[in-house]
Amino acid sequence: MPASVETSVPSVPSSPHTMNTYGRLPIALSHGQGVRVWDTNGKSYLDGLGGIAVNTVGHNHPKLVPALQDQIAKIIHSSNYYHVPNQEKLAAKLVDLAGFSDNGGKVFFCCTGLEANEAAIKLARKFGHDKGIERPEIVVYEKAFHGRSIATLSATGNEKVQKGFGPLVEGFIRVPLNDIDALKKATEGNPNVVAVFFETIQGEGGINAMRIDYLQQLRKLCDERDWLMMIDEVQCGMGRTGKWFAHQWAGIQPDVMPLAKGLGSGVPIGAVVAGPKAADIFQPGNHGTTFGGNPLAMRAGVETIRIIEEEGLLENAAKVGAHLKEAFGEQLAGLKGVKEIRGQGLMLGIELDRPCGVLVQRAAEQGLLMSVTADSVIRLVPPLILTEAEADEIVAIVCPLIQQFLAEPVAP
Ligand SMILES: *Cc1c(COP(=O)(O)O)cnc(C)c1O
């Protein structure tokens, strides 16, 4: 293999009729059971990716599948011209989990993460306009990922995502993570700031966490300056870190919280949960989406939360995640080239000192699905039903791969 492509994932030619947007592995999955999936050749894999933090309750879950079958037979889609009873049910549940049940929290439903973030950005702008700020600005972060619509890629802190799609949307101020002084300096004397917008733990950016003390300082600053705190929990939310939402480890509450990925265990769904400060910003005609909150997606959300509760998956994510992190720590201790093992619960990253995209293919050959993000960070975001025994299997595949990889000469 020539050195220049050494670190990229080998891909097979795309089908002639689908756009060439993904560097795909030469694998097609046909079915799954729990944390295991099989490809169309019958090879089995441990699913360390969970469809990128989406398959919360694993594959073919015995409670989720019959519930979805029942829903499909009744009605898949109606329209927001009518009431959808499970919208109210899921919204009430999310408001409760986010701690807003006593003070008027509300939810807007959509279908994807970027769409939830797009709604958050619109909320922040209207929040500004409602108080006379005509050119509202939103603080965003280095290495952030918020999606690939024009507004959300503008909020994203990754030039690769933005390249070729300018002009970007204006009204974003970018700051480094975990540096309250830098934030104060960047916004000093600026009356147009209306919100700060961030991931509690950056997913695509390389599993980078906001520190607890920073989150608490930031909450205070948002209150003092009347800014909305908007926390993108699209990837780190829905139980992944061992709490419903990752920011809850800091004992704070956001004003606006976009969700998606794990909320429907694989059925496309997005949501924006708003606290009292943002719940009533949108009025009829301000926002909407055809598919948002449809009966199938709402049923998936309701059942996903029910299963997380009934099966103690928050506790499981915390316990098995800690076990996994500890096992990696032991196995990789002292290995030169491993920079850091980080993350919380079942959202873990292992940062190497060099690009390691090639490991995705090698892991798949060994029967493990995982990803590499930010070029050099191995990312594991498996279903929350992962057992310690399955975690040990992951470690037994990943660690030798890392050891072997780091012993290879570095490409010039
Ligand atoms: C994946 C992701 C998004 C975008 O979600 P899509 O459903 O792909 O649009 C936004 N924010 C974060 C933190 C994500 O991980």
XYZ file of C-alpha atoms and ligand atoms in Angstrom:
427
model
C 0.000 0.000 0.000
C 1.492 3.395 -0.896
C 2.376 5.525 2.122
C 0.027 8.311 1.097
C -3.090 6.225 1.640
C -1.738 4.232 4.571
C -3.931 5.994 7.116
C -7.154 6.169 5.167
C -9.798 3.503 5.376
C -9.725 1.246 2.310
C -13.020 1.630 0.539
C -14.794 -0.303 -2.162
C -16.130 1.520 -5.199
C -19.510 3.023 -4.438
C -22.587 1.790 -6.154
C -22.903 3.818 -9.354
C -26.146 5.336 -8.099
C -25.326 6.530 -4.591
C -23.257 9.664 -4.145
C -19.699 9.128 -3.067
C -20.057 10.728 0.373
C -18.642 8.008 2.635
C -15.384 6.090 2.874
C -17.119 2.782 3.382
C -15.631 -0.492 4.555
C -16.180 -3.430 2.189
C -18.835 -4.836 4.516
C -22.638 -4.993 4.371
C -24.401 -5.926 7.593
C -27.417 -8.164 7.305
C -28.668 -8.638 10.871
C -27.786 -8.416 14.523
C -28.537 -9.823 17.937
C -27.665 -7.874 21.065
C -24.154 -6.477 20.647
C -23.309 -8.804 17.775
C -23.917 -8.259 14.053
C -23.408 -10.437 10.998
C -22.450 -9.422 7.482
C -23.880 -10.772 4.259
C -21.050 -13.335 4.111
C -22.000 -14.670 7.528
C -18.993 -13.199 9.356
C -19.825 -11.972 12.855
C -18.637 -8.809 14.573
C -18.830 -7.349 18.029
C -20.517 -3.973 17.610
C -18.304 -1.405 19.300
C -19.796 1.407 17.228
C -23.533 0.913 17.674
C -24.239 2.679 14.381
C -22.320 5.681 15.825
C -23.917 5.797 19.271
C -27.357 5.065 17.825
C -28.258 1.435 18.636
C -28.782 2.141 22.340
C -30.472 -1.144 23.249
C -28.533 -3.285 20.764
C -29.932 -5.233 17.850
C -33.200 -7.198 17.702
C -34.141 -6.228 21.237
C -36.995 -8.471 22.466
C -38.999 -5.508 23.779
C -38.244 -2.924 21.100
C -38.933 -5.042 18.026
C -42.509 -6.137 18.899
C -43.363 -2.585 19.976
C -42.184 -1.186 16.635
C -43.975 -3.958 14.734
C -47.151 -3.103 16.590
C -46.708 0.593 15.785
C -45.980 0.004 12.097
C -49.153 -2.050 11.771
C -51.177 0.749 13.396
C -49.781 3.930 11.842
C -46.277 4.932 10.746
C -46.813 8.569 9.915
C -49.721 10.934 10.329
C -48.778 14.650 10.256
C -48.292 17.516 12.634
C -51.655 18.758 11.365
C -52.955 16.410 14.072
C -52.043 15.478 17.615
C -49.641 12.565 17.988
C -50.288 11.160 21.490
C -46.805 9.691 21.913
C -45.259 13.103 21.191
C -46.778 14.379 24.402
C -45.737 11.213 26.241
C -42.118 11.311 25.048
C -41.872 15.069 25.548
C -43.122 14.793 29.138
C -40.571 12.065 29.780
C -37.658 14.022 28.294
C -38.671 17.158 30.174
C -38.715 15.101 33.363
C -35.338 13.445 32.706
C -33.813 16.856 31.988
C -35.206 18.198 35.274
C -37.723 20.645 33.815
C -40.985 19.018 34.858
C -41.716 21.658 37.494
C -40.962 24.745 35.479
C -42.486 24.455 32.062
C -39.890 22.678 29.933
C -40.946 21.842 26.379
C -39.731 19.746 23.448
C -39.621 20.167 19.674
C -39.290 16.941 17.662
C -37.374 16.495 14.411
C -35.484 13.645 12.735
C -31.713 14.099 13.006
C -28.972 15.676 15.044
C -28.260 18.508 12.661
C -31.934 19.327 12.553
C -32.094 19.510 16.347
C -29.048 21.795 16.327
C -30.491 23.916 13.537
C -33.587 24.432 15.705
C -31.361 25.357 18.654
C -29.565 27.962 16.552
C -32.905 29.401 15.450
C -34.078 29.474 19.079
C -30.959 31.402 20.099
C -31.381 33.898 17.293
C -35.037 34.502 18.059
C -34.193 34.791 21.756
C -31.912 37.636 20.710
C -34.368 39.267 18.325
C -37.100 39.113 20.971
C -34.959 41.294 23.206
C -33.934 43.709 20.461
C -30.636 42.184 19.345
C -30.718 42.318 15.565
C -27.442 40.509 14.836
C -27.279 37.794 17.487
C -24.008 35.891 17.954
C -23.454 32.424 19.410
C -20.296 31.200 21.132
C -19.075 27.860 19.729
C -15.975 25.748 20.357
C -12.839 24.507 18.694
C -13.114 20.903 17.434
C -16.905 20.962 17.848
C -19.162 18.954 15.568
C -22.784 19.993 15.196
C -23.780 18.590 11.802
C -23.561 19.244 8.094
C -26.295 21.706 7.184
C -24.944 25.118 6.260
C -25.687 26.615 9.691
C -24.501 23.613 11.703
C -21.314 23.160 9.674
C -20.638 26.832 10.295
C -20.947 26.155 14.030
C -18.677 23.111 13.657
C -15.011 23.638 14.517
C -13.471 21.517 11.786
C -12.191 23.005 8.545
C -12.517 19.674 6.737
C -16.279 19.774 7.300
C -16.493 23.388 6.120
C -14.104 23.280 3.156
C -15.852 23.902 -0.151
C -19.121 25.110 1.337
C -18.510 28.774 2.014
C -19.690 31.385 2.535
C -20.294 30.161 6.063
C -23.175 31.433 8.150
C -22.077 34.382 10.246
C -22.827 34.981 13.879
C -20.542 32.426 15.530
C -17.654 33.263 17.858
C -15.179 30.408 18.349
C -13.336 29.750 21.599
C -11.104 26.976 23.004
C -12.489 24.325 25.378
C -12.275 24.647 29.137
C -10.887 28.191 29.192
C -13.284 30.593 30.873
C -10.892 33.543 30.512
C -10.625 33.010 26.770
C -14.409 32.988 26.575
C -14.712 36.195 28.596
C -12.091 37.855 26.422
C -13.730 36.766 23.162
C -17.081 38.173 24.241
C -15.896 41.246 26.154
C -18.135 44.240 25.621
C -20.141 42.410 22.939
C -23.862 43.047 23.510
C -24.874 40.718 20.660
C -23.964 37.420 22.324
C -27.113 35.378 22.973
C -25.909 31.823 23.658
C -23.072 29.387 24.190
C -23.360 26.136 22.264
C -21.239 23.040 22.946
C -21.044 19.276 23.400
C -20.459 18.111 26.994
C -18.136 15.494 25.509
C -17.150 16.170 21.913
C -17.732 13.044 19.847
C -16.424 13.608 16.322
C -13.794 15.997 17.694
C -12.036 13.157 19.506
C -13.860 12.428 22.816
C -12.905 15.732 24.442
C -14.793 16.514 27.646
C -15.720 19.849 29.127
C -14.403 19.886 32.696
C -16.962 19.911 35.488
C -15.647 23.129 37.021
C -15.723 24.790 33.590
C -19.345 23.756 33.049
C -20.272 25.197 36.429
C -18.456 28.481 35.736
C -20.097 28.634 32.341
C -23.566 28.113 33.833
C -22.925 31.017 36.174
C -21.704 33.240 33.354
C -24.756 32.403 31.200
C -27.028 33.394 34.083
C -25.164 36.638 34.733
C -25.219 37.672 31.078
C -28.615 36.298 30.112
C -27.160 33.879 27.546
C -28.807 30.606 26.641
C -26.712 27.572 27.559
C -27.249 25.185 24.646
C -25.774 21.718 25.125
C -25.528 19.417 22.116
C -26.079 16.013 23.724
C -26.735 14.334 20.367
C -23.906 11.848 20.921
C -23.095 11.919 24.647
C -26.739 11.958 25.833
C -29.372 9.256 26.332
C -27.521 7.360 29.033
C -24.241 6.863 27.248
C -22.052 8.255 30.027
C -24.047 6.658 32.851
C -26.375 9.606 33.403
C -29.251 10.493 31.128
C -27.318 13.501 29.890
C -23.576 13.981 30.265
C -23.855 17.528 31.651
C -25.716 16.093 34.657
C -22.346 14.948 36.039
C -21.704 18.666 36.663
C -25.051 19.174 38.398
C -26.055 21.865 35.903
C -29.009 22.295 33.566
C -28.937 23.671 30.026
C -31.526 26.040 28.613
C -31.607 24.200 25.289
C -30.572 20.595 24.644
C -30.542 18.981 21.186
C -30.790 15.180 21.158
C -30.844 12.589 18.395
C -28.619 9.537 17.766
C -29.421 7.170 20.669
C -32.922 8.466 21.367
C -34.693 6.020 19.039
C -32.345 3.013 19.108
C -32.007 3.249 15.324
C -35.258 4.817 14.200
C -34.430 8.342 12.952
C -35.400 10.889 15.577
C -34.242 14.226 16.908
C -35.467 16.461 19.700
C -34.743 19.826 21.234
C -35.491 19.971 24.928
C -35.889 23.487 26.296
C -36.004 24.784 29.838
C -38.202 27.686 30.936
C -35.967 30.319 29.375
C -36.367 28.880 25.864
C -39.538 26.786 25.948
C -41.841 29.477 24.602
C -39.598 31.256 22.093
C -41.080 29.467 19.079
C -44.614 30.463 18.225
C -46.888 29.046 15.510
C -45.258 29.498 12.111
C -41.698 29.852 13.431
C -40.524 26.309 12.872
C -41.632 22.889 11.699
C -40.754 19.692 9.874
C -42.862 17.130 8.047
C -41.471 13.941 9.568
C -40.687 15.346 13.019
C -42.420 13.544 15.860
C -44.085 10.942 13.681
C -45.804 8.006 15.392
C -43.079 5.454 14.562
C -40.231 7.641 15.832
C -42.165 8.604 18.962
C -42.869 4.971 19.771
C -39.161 4.204 19.322
C -38.252 6.997 21.731
C -40.811 5.989 24.345
C -39.747 2.332 24.203
C -36.013 3.135 24.221
C -36.383 5.117 27.439
C -38.595 2.421 28.950
C -35.976 -0.252 28.175
C -33.119 1.887 29.524
C -35.066 2.240 32.779
C -36.300 -1.341 33.037
C -32.898 -2.846 32.304
C -30.818 -0.429 34.362
C -28.782 0.632 31.352
C -27.498 3.861 32.919
C -25.893 1.820 35.684
C -24.681 -0.695 33.121
C -23.099 1.983 30.935
C -21.299 3.435 33.946
C -20.152 0.050 35.257
C -19.123 -1.619 32.008
C -17.630 1.649 30.734
C -15.452 1.936 33.838
C -14.433 -1.702 33.443
C -13.536 -1.143 29.798
C -11.515 1.981 30.542
C -9.677 0.288 33.374
C -8.878 -2.761 31.244
C -7.489 -0.537 28.483
C -5.478 1.361 31.086
C -3.929 -1.850 32.371
C -3.267 -3.421 28.987
C -1.839 -0.300 27.396
C 0.054 1.004 30.448
C 3.442 2.391 29.558
C 2.981 1.775 25.839
C 4.751 4.578 24.007
C 2.464 6.077 21.372
C -0.721 5.850 23.460
C -1.330 9.459 24.457
C -4.520 9.177 26.483
C -7.458 6.920 27.276
C -10.451 9.137 27.966
C -14.208 9.464 28.012
C -16.933 8.354 30.339
C -19.281 5.393 30.478
C -19.636 3.793 27.066
C -18.146 6.734 25.189
C -14.430 6.058 25.139
C -11.503 7.324 23.141
C -7.941 6.075 22.912
C -5.692 8.731 21.436
C -2.537 7.595 19.687
C 0.361 9.822 18.733
C -0.247 9.265 15.006
C -3.125 8.913 12.528
C -4.605 5.449 12.909
C -7.596 5.236 10.542
C -6.184 1.985 9.175
C -7.152 0.299 12.459
C -10.841 0.470 11.581
C -10.350 -2.042 8.780
C -7.984 -4.199 10.817
C -10.436 -4.329 13.728
C -13.223 -5.340 11.361
C -11.054 -8.160 10.043
C -10.657 -9.291 13.660
C -14.428 -9.140 14.185
C -14.873 -5.744 15.850
C -16.719 -2.670 14.571
C -15.328 0.624 15.861
C -14.295 3.966 14.436
C -11.384 6.374 14.430
C -12.200 10.036 14.758
C -10.099 13.217 14.666
C -7.527 11.117 12.728
C -5.850 9.561 15.755
C -8.557 8.705 18.295
C -10.018 5.194 18.441
C -13.673 5.640 19.393
C -15.915 3.103 21.096
C -19.624 3.909 21.477
C -21.261 0.452 21.724
C -24.867 -0.330 22.671
C -25.538 0.320 26.368
C -26.357 -3.366 26.926
C -22.673 -4.318 26.586
C -21.606 -6.842 29.252
C -18.232 -6.972 31.001
C -17.462 -10.211 29.146
C -18.151 -8.483 25.828
C -16.048 -5.519 26.972
C -13.203 -7.952 27.625
C -13.592 -9.285 24.080
C -13.244 -5.733 22.744
C -10.086 -5.190 24.786
C -8.670 -8.517 23.581
C -9.049 -7.347 19.966
C -8.119 -3.675 20.280
C -5.006 -3.877 22.462
C -2.963 -6.256 20.293
C -3.947 -4.200 17.239
C -2.636 -1.037 18.892
C 0.549 -2.751 20.063
C 1.265 -4.099 16.609
C 0.399 -0.807 14.910
C 2.650 1.254 17.151
C 5.531 -1.127 16.513
C 5.316 -0.495 12.764
C 7.566 2.134 11.218
C 5.790 5.485 10.856
C 4.993 6.406 7.263
C 7.187 9.311 6.107
C -23.761 13.150 14.968
C -23.807 14.463 15.626
C -24.545 15.524 15.087
C -25.243 15.425 13.764
O -26.253 14.476 13.781
P -26.898 13.977 12.397
O -28.033 13.105 12.840
O -25.824 13.214 11.689
O -27.324 15.156 11.653
C -24.599 16.694 15.786
N -23.974 16.844 16.963
C -23.259 15.853 17.516
C -22.615 16.065 18.832
C -23.143 14.630 16.859
O -22.407 13.662 17.393
